[in-house]
Structure formats: C-alpha cells, structure tokens
Coordinates of C-alpha atoms and ligand atoms in Angstrom, one line a residue:
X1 CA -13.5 48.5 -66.4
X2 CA -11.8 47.8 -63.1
X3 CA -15.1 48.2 -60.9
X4 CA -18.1 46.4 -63.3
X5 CA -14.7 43.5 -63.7
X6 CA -15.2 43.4 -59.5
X7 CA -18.4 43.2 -59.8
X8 CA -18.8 40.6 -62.0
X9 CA -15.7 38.6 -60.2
X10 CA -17.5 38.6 -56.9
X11 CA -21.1 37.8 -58.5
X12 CA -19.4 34.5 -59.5
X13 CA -17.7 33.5 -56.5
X14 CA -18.9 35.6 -53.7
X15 CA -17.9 38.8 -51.7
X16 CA -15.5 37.4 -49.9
X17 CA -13.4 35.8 -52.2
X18 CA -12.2 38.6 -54.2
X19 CA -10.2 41.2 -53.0
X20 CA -9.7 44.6 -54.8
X21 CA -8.2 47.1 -54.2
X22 CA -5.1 44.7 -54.2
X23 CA -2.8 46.7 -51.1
X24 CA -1.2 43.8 -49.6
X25 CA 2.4 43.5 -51.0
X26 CA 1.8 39.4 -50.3
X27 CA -0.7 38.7 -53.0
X28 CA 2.1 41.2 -55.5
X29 CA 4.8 39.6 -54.9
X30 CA 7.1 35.7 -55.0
X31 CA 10.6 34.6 -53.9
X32 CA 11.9 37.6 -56.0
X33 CA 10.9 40.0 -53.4
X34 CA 14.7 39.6 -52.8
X35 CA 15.7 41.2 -55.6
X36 CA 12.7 44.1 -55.1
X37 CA 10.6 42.6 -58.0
X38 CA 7.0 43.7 -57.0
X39 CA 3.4 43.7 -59.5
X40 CA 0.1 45.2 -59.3
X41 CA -2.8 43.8 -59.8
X42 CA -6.8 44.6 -60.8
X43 CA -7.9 42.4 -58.3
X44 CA -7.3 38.6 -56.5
X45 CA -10.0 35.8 -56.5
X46 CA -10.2 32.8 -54.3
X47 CA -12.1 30.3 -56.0
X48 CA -13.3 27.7 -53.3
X49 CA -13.4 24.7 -55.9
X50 CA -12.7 23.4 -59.4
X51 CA -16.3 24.8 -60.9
X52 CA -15.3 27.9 -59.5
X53 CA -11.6 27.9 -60.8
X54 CA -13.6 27.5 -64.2
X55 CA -16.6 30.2 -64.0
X56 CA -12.9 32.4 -63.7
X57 CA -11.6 31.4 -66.5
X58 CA -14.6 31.6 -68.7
X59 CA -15.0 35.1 -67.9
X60 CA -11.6 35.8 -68.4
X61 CA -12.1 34.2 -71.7
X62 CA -15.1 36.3 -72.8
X63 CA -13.7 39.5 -71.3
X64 CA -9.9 39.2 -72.4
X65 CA -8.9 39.7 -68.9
X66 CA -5.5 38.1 -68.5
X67 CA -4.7 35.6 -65.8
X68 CA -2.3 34.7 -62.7
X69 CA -2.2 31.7 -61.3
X70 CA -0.8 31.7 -58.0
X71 CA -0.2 28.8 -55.5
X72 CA 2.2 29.5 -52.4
X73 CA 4.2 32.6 -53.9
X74 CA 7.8 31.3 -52.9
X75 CA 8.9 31.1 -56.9
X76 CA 11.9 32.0 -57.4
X77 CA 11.1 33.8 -61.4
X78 CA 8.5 36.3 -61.3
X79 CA 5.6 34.0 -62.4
X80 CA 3.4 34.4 -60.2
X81 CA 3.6 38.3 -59.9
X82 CA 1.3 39.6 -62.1
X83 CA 1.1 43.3 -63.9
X84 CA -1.9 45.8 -63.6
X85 CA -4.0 44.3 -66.4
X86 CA -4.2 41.0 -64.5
X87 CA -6.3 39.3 -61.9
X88 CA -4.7 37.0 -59.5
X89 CA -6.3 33.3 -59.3
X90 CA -5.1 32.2 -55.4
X91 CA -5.3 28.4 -55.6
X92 CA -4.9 28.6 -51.5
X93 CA -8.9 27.3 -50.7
X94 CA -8.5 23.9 -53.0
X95 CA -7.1 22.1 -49.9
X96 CA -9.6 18.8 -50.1
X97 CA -7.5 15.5 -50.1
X98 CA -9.6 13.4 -53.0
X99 CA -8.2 10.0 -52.0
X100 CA -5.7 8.4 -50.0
X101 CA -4.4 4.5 -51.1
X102 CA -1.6 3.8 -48.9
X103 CA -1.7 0.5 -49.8
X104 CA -1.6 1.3 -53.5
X105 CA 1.2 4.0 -52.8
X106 CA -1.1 6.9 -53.9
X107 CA -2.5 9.9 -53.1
X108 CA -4.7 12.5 -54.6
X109 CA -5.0 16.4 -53.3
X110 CA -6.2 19.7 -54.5
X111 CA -3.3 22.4 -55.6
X112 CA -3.7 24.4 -52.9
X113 CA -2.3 21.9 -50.4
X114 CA 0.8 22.5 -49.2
X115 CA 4.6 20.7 -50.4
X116 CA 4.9 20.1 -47.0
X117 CA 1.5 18.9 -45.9
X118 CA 1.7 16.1 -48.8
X119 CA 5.1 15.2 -47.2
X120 CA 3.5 14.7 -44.0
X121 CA -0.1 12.7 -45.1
X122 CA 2.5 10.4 -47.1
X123 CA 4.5 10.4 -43.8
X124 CA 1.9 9.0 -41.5
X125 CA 0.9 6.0 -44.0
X126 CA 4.9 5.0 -43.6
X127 CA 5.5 6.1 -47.0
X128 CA 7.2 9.6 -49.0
X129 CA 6.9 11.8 -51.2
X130 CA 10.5 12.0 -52.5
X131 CA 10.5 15.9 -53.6
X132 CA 11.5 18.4 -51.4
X133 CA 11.5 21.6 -52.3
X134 CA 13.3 24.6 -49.8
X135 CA 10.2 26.6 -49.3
X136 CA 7.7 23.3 -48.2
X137 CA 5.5 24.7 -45.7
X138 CA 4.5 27.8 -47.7
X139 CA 5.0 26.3 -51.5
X140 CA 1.4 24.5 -53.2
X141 CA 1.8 21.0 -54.9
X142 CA 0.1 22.8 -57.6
X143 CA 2.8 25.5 -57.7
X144 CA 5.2 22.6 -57.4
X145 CA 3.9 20.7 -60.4
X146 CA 3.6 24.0 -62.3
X147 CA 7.8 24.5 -61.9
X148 CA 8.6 20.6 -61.7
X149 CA 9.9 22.0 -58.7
X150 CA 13.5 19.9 -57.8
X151 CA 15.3 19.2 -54.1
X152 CA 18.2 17.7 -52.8
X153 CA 16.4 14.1 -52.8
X154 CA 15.5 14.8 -56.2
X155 CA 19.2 13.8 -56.8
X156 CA 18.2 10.0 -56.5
X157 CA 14.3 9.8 -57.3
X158 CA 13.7 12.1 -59.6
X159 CA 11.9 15.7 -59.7
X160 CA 8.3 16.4 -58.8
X161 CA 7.1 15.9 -62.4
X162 CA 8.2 11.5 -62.0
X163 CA 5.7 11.1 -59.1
X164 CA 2.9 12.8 -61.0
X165 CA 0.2 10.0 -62.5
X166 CA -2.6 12.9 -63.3
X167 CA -3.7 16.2 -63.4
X168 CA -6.9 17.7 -63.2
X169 CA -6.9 21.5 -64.5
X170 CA -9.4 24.1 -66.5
X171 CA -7.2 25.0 -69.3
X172 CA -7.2 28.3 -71.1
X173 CA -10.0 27.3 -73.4
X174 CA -12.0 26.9 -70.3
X175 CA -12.3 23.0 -70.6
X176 CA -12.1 20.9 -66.9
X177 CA -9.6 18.1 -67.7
X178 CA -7.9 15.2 -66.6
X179 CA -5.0 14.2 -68.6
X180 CA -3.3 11.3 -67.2
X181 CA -5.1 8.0 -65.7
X182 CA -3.6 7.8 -62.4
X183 CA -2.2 4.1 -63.3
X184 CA 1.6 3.7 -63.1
X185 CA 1.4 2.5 -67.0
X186 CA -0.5 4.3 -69.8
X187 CA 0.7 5.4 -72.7
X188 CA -2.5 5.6 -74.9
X189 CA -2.7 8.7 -75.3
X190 CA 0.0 11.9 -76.2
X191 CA 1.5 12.5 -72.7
X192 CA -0.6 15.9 -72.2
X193 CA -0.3 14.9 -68.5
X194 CA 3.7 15.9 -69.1
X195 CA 2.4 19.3 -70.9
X196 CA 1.2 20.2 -67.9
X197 CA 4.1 19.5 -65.5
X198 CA 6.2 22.9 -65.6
X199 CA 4.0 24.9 -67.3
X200 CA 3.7 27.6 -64.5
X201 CA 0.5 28.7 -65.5
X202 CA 0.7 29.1 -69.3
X203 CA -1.9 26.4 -70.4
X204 CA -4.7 26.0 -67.4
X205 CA -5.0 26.4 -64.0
X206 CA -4.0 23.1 -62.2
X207 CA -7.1 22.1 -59.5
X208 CA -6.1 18.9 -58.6
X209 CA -3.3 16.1 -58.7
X210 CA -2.8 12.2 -58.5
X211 CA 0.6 11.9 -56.8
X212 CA 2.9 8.4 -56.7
X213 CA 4.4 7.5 -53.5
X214 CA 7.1 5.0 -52.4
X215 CA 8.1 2.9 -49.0
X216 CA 9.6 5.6 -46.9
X217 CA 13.5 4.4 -46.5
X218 CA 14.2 2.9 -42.8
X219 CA 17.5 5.2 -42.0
X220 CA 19.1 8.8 -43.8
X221 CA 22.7 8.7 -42.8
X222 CA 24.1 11.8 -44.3
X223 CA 27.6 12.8 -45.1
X224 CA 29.5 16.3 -45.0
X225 CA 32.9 16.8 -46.4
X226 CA 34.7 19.9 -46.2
X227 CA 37.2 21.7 -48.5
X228 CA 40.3 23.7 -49.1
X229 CA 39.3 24.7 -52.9
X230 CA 36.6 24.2 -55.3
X231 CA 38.7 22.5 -57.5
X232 CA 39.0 19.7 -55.1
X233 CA 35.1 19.5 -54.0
X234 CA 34.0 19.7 -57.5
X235 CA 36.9 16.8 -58.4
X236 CA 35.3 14.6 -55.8
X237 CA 31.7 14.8 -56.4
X238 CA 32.6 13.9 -59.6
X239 CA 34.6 11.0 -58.7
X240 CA 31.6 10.0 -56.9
X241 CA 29.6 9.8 -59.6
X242 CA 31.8 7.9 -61.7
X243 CA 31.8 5.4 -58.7
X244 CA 28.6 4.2 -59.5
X245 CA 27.7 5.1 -56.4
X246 CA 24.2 6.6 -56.0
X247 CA 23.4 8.9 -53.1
X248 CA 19.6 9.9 -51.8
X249 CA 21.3 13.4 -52.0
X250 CA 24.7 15.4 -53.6
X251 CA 24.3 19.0 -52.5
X252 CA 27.2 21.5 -52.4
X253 CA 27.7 25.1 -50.8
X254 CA 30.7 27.5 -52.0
X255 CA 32.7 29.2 -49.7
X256 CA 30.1 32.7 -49.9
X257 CA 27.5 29.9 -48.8
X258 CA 29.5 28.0 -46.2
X259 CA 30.1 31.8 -44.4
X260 CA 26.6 32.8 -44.6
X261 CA 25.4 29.2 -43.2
X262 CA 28.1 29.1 -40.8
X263 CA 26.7 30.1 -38.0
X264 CA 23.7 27.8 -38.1
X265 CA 25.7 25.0 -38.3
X266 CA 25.3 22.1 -36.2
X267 CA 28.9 21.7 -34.7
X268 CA 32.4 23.2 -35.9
X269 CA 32.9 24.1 -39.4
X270 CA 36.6 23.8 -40.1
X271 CA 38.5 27.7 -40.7
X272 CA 39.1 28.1 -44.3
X273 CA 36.4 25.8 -46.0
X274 CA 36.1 26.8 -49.4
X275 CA 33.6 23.8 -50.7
X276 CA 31.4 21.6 -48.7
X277 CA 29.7 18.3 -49.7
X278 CA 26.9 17.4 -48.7
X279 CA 25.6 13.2 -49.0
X280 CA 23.6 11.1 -47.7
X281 CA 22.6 7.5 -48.2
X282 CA 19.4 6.0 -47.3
X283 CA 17.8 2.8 -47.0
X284 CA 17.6 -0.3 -44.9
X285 CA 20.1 0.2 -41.3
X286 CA 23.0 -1.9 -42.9
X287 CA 22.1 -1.4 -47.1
X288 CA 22.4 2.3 -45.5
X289 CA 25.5 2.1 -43.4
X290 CA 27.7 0.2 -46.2
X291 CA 26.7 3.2 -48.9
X292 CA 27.8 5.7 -46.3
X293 CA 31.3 4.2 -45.9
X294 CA 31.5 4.2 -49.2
X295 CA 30.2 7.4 -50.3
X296 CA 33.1 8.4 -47.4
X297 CA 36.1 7.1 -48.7
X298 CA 34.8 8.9 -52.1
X299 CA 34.9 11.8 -50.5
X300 CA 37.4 11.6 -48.6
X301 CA 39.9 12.3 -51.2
X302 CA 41.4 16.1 -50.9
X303 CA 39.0 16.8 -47.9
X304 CA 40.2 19.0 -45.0
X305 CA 37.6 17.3 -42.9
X306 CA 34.6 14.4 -43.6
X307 CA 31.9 14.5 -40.9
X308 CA 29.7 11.1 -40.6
X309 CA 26.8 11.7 -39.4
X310 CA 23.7 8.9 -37.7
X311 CA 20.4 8.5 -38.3
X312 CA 20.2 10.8 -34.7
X313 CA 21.5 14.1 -36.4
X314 CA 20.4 13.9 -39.8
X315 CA 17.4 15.9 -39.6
X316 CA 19.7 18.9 -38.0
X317 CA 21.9 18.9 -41.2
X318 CA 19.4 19.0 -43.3
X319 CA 17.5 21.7 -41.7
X320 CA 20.8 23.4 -42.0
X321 CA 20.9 22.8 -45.3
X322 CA 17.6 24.1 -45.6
X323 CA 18.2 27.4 -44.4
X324 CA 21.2 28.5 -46.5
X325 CA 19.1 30.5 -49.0
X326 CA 17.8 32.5 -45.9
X327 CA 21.3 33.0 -44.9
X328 CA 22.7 34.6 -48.1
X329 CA 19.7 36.9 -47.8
X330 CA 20.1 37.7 -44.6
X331 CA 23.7 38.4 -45.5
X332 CA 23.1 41.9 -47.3
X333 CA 19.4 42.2 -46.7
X334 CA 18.7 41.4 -50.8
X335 CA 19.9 38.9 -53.4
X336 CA 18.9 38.0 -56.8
X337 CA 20.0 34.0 -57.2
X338 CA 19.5 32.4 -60.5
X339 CA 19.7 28.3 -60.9
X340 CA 21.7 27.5 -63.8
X341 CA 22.6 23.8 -64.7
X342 CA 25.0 22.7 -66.1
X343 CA 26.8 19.7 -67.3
X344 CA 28.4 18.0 -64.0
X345 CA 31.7 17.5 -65.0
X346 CA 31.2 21.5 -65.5
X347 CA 30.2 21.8 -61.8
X348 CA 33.6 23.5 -60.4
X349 CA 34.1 25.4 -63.9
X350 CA 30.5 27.1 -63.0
X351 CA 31.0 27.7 -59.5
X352 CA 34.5 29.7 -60.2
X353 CA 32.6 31.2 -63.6
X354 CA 30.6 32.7 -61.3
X355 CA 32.7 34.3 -58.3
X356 CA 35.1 35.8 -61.2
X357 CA 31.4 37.4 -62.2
X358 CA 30.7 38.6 -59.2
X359 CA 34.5 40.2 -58.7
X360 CA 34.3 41.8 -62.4
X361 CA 30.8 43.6 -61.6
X362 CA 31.9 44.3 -57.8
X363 CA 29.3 42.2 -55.9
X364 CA 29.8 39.7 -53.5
X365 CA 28.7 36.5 -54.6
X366 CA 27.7 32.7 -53.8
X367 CA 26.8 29.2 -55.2
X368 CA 25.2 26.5 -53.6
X369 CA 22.9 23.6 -54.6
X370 CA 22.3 20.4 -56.2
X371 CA 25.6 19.1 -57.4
X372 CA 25.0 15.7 -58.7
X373 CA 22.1 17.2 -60.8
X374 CA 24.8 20.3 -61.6
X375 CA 22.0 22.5 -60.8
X376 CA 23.5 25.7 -59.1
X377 CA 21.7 28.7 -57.2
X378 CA 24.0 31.4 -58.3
X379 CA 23.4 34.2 -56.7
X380 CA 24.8 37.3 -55.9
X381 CA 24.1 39.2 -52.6
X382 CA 23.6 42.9 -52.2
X383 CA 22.1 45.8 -49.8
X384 CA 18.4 46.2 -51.2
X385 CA 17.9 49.6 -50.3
X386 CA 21.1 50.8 -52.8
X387 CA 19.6 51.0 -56.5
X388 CA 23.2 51.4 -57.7
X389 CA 23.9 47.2 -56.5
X390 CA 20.9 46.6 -57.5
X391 CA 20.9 47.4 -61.3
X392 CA 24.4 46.3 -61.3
X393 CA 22.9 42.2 -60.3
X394 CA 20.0 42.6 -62.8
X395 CA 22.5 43.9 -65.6
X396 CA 25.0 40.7 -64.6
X397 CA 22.3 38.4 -64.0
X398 CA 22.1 37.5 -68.4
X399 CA 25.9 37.3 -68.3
X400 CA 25.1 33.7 -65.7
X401 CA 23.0 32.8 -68.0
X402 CA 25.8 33.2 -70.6
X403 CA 28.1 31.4 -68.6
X404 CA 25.6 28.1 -68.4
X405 CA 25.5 28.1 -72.0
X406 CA 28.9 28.3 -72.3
X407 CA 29.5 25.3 -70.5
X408 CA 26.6 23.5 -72.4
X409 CA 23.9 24.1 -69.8
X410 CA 20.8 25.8 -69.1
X411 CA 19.3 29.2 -67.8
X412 CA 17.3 27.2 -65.0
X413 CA 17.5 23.4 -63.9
X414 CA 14.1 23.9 -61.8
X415 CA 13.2 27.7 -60.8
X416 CA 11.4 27.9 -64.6
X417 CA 11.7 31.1 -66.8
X418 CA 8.2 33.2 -65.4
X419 CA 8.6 36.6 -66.7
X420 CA 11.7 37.3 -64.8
X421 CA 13.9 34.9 -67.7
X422 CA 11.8 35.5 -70.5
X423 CA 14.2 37.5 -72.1
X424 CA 16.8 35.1 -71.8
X425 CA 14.2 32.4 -72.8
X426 CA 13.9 34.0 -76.0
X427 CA 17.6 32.7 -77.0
X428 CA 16.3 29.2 -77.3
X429 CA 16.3 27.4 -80.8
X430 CA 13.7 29.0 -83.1
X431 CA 12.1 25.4 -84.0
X432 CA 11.7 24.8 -80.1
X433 CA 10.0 28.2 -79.4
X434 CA 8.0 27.8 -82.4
X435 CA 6.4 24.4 -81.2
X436 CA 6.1 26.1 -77.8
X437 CA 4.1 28.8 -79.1
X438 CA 2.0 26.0 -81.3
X439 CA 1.4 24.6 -78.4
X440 CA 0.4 27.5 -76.1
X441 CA -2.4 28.1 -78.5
X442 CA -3.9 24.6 -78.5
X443 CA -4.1 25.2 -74.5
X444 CA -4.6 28.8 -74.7
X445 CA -6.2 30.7 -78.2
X446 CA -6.8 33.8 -76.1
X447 CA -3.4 34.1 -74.4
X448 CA -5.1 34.9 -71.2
X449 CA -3.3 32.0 -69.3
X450 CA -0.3 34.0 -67.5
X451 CA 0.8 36.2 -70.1
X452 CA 4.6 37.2 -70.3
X453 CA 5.9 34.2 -68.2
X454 CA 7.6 31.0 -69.6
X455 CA 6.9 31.1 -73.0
X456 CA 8.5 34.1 -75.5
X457 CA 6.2 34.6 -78.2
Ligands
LIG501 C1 13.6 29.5 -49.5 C2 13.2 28.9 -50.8 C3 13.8 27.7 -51.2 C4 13.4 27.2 -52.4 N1 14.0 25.9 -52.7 C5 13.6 25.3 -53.9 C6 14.1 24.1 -54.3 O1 14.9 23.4 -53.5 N2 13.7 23.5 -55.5 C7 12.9 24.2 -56.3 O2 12.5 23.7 -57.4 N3 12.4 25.4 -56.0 C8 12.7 26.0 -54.8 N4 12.2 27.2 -54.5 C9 11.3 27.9 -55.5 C10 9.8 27.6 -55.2 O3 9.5 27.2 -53.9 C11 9.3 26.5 -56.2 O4 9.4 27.0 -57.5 C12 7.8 26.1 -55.9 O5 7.5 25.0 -56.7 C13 6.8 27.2 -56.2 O6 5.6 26.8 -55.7 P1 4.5 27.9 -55.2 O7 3.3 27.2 -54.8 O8 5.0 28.8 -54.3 O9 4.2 28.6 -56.6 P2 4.1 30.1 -57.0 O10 5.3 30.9 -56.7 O11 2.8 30.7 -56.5 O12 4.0 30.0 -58.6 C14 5.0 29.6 -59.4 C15 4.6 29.4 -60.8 O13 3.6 28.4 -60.9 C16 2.3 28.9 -61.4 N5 1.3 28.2 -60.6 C17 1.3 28.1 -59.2 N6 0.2 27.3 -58.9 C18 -0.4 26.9 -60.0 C19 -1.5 26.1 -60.3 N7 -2.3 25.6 -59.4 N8 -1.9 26.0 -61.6 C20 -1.2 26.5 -62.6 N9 -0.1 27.3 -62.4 C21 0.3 27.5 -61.1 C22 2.4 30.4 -61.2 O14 1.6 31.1 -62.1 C23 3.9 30.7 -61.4 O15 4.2 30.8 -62.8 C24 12.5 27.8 -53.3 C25 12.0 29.0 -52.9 C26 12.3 29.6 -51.7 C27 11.7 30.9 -51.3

C-alpha cells in the first residue's frame, strides 16, 4: 500500500514534494512535544498551490487514505500529529499574498503564511492585525483560523475568527470553495464561512484567507501589578471589569509562572509575588494615557507593587510576557498545559483549583493567561525523561477539565480539542455532538478530513 500510495502522491505533485519515509520527528509532532506526544506517519506532501491541495484530497477520497492538515505545528492538542494510516498535508509552500487594500483595511494570503508575517505586511501599511498568538513566527494564519487561535489583544478586539471575511478551502468532498464574500456585511447565505473558523482540519483543508484589518493604535502603555495572593489579583481584575473599563490586554501569571518568568523580567520583580497583572491601554497619546491611570488606580487596590510602564518599554514586557510558556518548560524540561476557561468571576477559584490539583497528584504546577477572557493555561510541569511524572499529568489532566466544568466553563477557550481532548470532548451535550457529527458529514462523507481530532463521533 505504502509504496504504490508514494507513488501515486509524488506523480501528482512531484518528487520533491513528498517525503516518505517520514524520519524527521518535526513533520510528527506539535506543541505537545512537551508532554512526549509524538505520531507516525505514511508519508508528508507539500502541495505548492490550491489545485494541488485538491488533486490530494481527491485521491485521498478515492483511496480512503486519511488526512492531516498541518500549518506551523505549534498546536497546543495533538491535531496536527497524525497516526500511521495518515499522510501529512504541509500547508508551508501556500505563501502567495492574493491582495493587499490598505486603504480598504484588507488583506488576503495563502495559509501557509506565517501569524507573524501577516502582523508585519499589516504593520507596514500603518495598520494591525489584532490577534496575537504566542507562537507567531512559526504558527500559519491557516493554522490560526483552523483553532480561532486567541492572544492577549484578543482581550479587546476579538479572536482570530472576528477579522476573518472569507475562506478559500477544498473540503473533504473534494470541492474548491469560498464561503464568505470578503465584504464587512453579508449575511445571504448560512455563515459556512464561521464552519470553517476552528475546525482544525475536520471539514477541508483551508488554502487561502481574506483577513479584516484596523488603524494600528498610536501608543501601548501597559501596566503590571504585582500581588501578595491570588485572592487579591483575581479580586481586582475583576473589579476592573466591572469598571467598565476596557483594556487592549488583561493577562495574569500565578506565582509557579511569575518564578519561572522571573528571571527574564525586565527590572525587579518584588520577593513574594504570588499574582501578577498584566494591562495595557492603547490608543491615541492622551485617549491612551487617561485609560492607563485609570486602569492603575483599579489595580492598585491590594497590590504589593503597580509598575507603569511608556510607550518606550512596552515591547520588552510584552516579549516577557511572551516567553513565559518557554519558561515553565524550561523549568522541568516537559509540561503538559491545558487552557481551560472559565467564567471570570471564577478566575481566582480556577487558578487555586488547580495548584490544590497539582499538590494532590504531587506535581508542581502553574497558571497563567488571559484573565479578562478567564482563559487559563494550566499546566503542570515535570522531568520528561521520568514516565512515572508523566502518566501521573496525563491521568490528572481530565480532573482540569473537571474543574472547568465545575465552575461552569470549558475544556479549552482557544487550544481546540485535536485528538489530545477528544475524550473529554465526548462529554459534551448529546444534541450538540450529534449536529457536529451531521455536520462533519456534509463537509466530510468519507471521514478522511483529520480523523480522531475535534469532533467525537
Ligand atoms: C509557545 C506557544 C505559545 C502559544 N500561544 C498561543 C496563544 O496565545 N493563543 C492561542 O490560541 N494558541 C497559542 N498557541 C497554540 C498554537 O500556536 C495555535 O493553536 C496556532 O493557531 C496553531 O497554528 P499552527 O499553524 O501551528 O497549526 P498546527 O499546529 O499545524 O495545526 C493546528 C490544527 O489546525 C489544523 N490546521 C492547520 N493548518 C490548517 C489548514 N490550512 N487547513 C485546515 N486545517 C489546518 C491542524 O490539522 C490541527 O488540527 C501557542 C503555542 C506555542 C507553542
């Protein structure tokens, strides 16, 4: 099977853009790595274009061969890493920009261009892409669009799915699409565009997207507070929130964070911080400056310290804040985070939920993330090479998601399920999985389209 499948793969696209035997641990592998989550694979194509993306799918139609759509490889729940049945479809060679309307605020790439690349084309037309995921250089707007990928901006304008007009993808019944009409209004149609956003490879491959801009905002002038307990950071974020007040950005790091981040902070971190805050407001120079004041007397309440920063040293916080996740790996050398959300008057119930977790099953543990969406990366950190910690995080990891539904939540505010949640997925409503399913057949009759991620069936 294996070598008349190559065969047939590389007569279709070429030589070169199949690789088999797959050997290289990057193509087998996403953000899970952490937690020593690894595939195998029959072989990886790397389909130069949309007509190519869809001679791949109709073969895999024909032939039954099941699918895997992969875009940068940073997810954080096993969707992209794909099990020895499967082929690997590498969106990395769709890197063509299709158009590009400052003046309209739009912009239109192929998947395979990077988070971080659309950041910067929208950059140099003075406007932004709001989403900003942790892993931007390496993450794929496709990949983005296919987990609605979230950020600390996201907070204020919205996830990646919001800034989505269209979406151009071959879905699993081998069809080239475009669902959405790139205009800012349209609602003539079912919103199939939406069905798309989130999907993470379950109903097509996504080639190409139309992307909404805005006027990038003239000054960031973050905010960090600092303090003694949890209690009291998670009591003033959501005093802040009650304010009215509406920050660009309302992150938070738990004490496990704060130590693991500590010493990549710009400046002094006061001893004993158990909860940080971090805010920031953004806009014109004084719009900007009169939010920040006020955002810090919010704050400002039960804090051992309040740092304000300028326009001059926002970019070093935030590429702090960037590099926490790196820091609780590098901690232990392994971790297995999960990003549960729940309610946000919840937030500081969660965040103490999970360290009594981590004390009952004996590993060290952390939260940090997007507090004023209640969205938390809870994680717990171990030494990869001992199985023992190892079995013991995967065994604890359904008891987080427990925890989020006890507090009304959810098992992921913008990670997705892939095949790494699907079990826990499976405890959703039976009317809601059933429509799911309905739906994954419309898309999908073959079930070739990522099989085993997202959607229990
Ligand atoms: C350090 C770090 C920080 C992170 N921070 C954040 C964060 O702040 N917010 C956040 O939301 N996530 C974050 N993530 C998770 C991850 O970066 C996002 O989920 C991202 O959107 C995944 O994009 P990707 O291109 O790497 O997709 P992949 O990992 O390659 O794939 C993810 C899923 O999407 C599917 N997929 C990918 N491309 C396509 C396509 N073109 N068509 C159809 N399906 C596709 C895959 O099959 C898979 O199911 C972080 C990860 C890391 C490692």
């Amino acid at each position: 099977m294996t070598a008349s499948l190559i065969a047939d793969l590389r007569r279709l696209v070429g030589e070169a853009a199949v690789i088999a035997p797959v050997e290289d641990r990057r193509w087998l592998a996403d953000g899970t790595e952490s937690a020593a989550v690894l595939g195998a694979a029959q072989a990886v194509v790397r389909p130069a274009d949309a007509d190519e993306v869809q001679r791949i799918v109709g073969y895999c139609l024909r032939h039954g061969v099941p699918l895997i759509p992969r875009g940068g490889g940073t997810g954080y729940a096993a969707g992209a890493v794909p099990f020895a049945e499967a082929i690997v479809l590498s969106l990395d060679r769709l890197r063509a920009v299709r158009s590009r309307h400052p003046e309209t605020w739009s912009l239109a790439v192929e998947a395979g261009v990077t988070t971080a690349e659309v950041r910067r084309f929208a950059r140099e037309d003075g406007l932004l892409f709001p989403p900003d995921p942790g892993a931007q250089e390496q993450s794929q707007i496709g990949g983005n669009v296919a987990t609605n990928a979230g950020g600390p901006h996201c907070f204020k304008y919205g996830v990646t799915g919001r800034w989505v007009t269209a979406i151009e993808a071959v879905l699993g019944t081998g069809e080239l699409v475009r669902v959405g009409s790139g205009l800012p209004k349209d609602v003539a149609t079912l919103d199939l565009r939406a069905l798309l956003v989130g999907s993470e490879g379950t109903l097509g491959v996504i080639t190409a997207v139309w992307l909404r801009l805005m006027p990038e905002p003239a000054v960031r002038l973050p905010v960090l507070a600092v303090y003694p307990s949890a209690e009291q950071g998670a009591s003033a974020v959501a005093q802040a929130m009650a304010s009215g007040v509406v920050p660009a950005a309302l992150e938070f790091l738990d004490r496990g964070a704060i130590a693991a981040a500590r010493a990549t902070y710009p400046g002094d971190l006061p001893d004993g911080a158990e909860f940080a805050v971090l805010a920031e407001a953004d806009g014109t120079p004084a719009g900007a400056a009169a939010e920040q004041a006020l955002i810090v007397e919010l704050l400002r309440d039960g804090a051992s310290s309040v740092v304000v920063a300028d326009a001059s040293t926002a970019a070093a916080l935030w590429a702090w804040r960037d590099g926490v996740s790196l820091g609780v790996l590098a901690r232990h050398g392994g971790k297995l985070s999960e990003d549960i959300v729940v309610p946000i008057d919840r937030l500081g119930e969660a965040v103490l939920g999970v360290r009594a977790l981590g004390a009952e099953v004996g590993l060290e543990t952390t939260s940090w993330g997007h507090a004023g969406d209640g969205n938390l990366h809870a994680s717990f950190m171990f030494d990869r090479s001992d199985p023992v910690a190892l079995a013991r995080a995967t065994e604890a990891a359904p008891r987080l998601f427990d925890l989020a539904r006890s507090l009304g939540g959810s098992i992921s505010g913008e990670h997705g399920v892939g095949r790494f949640k699907l079990e826990a997925a499976r405890g959703l409503d039976p009317v809601t999985l059933g429509v799911q399913a309905s739906i994954k057949r419309v898309f999908d009759p073959a079930g070739i389209m990522n099989p085993g991620a997202k959607i229990p069936l």
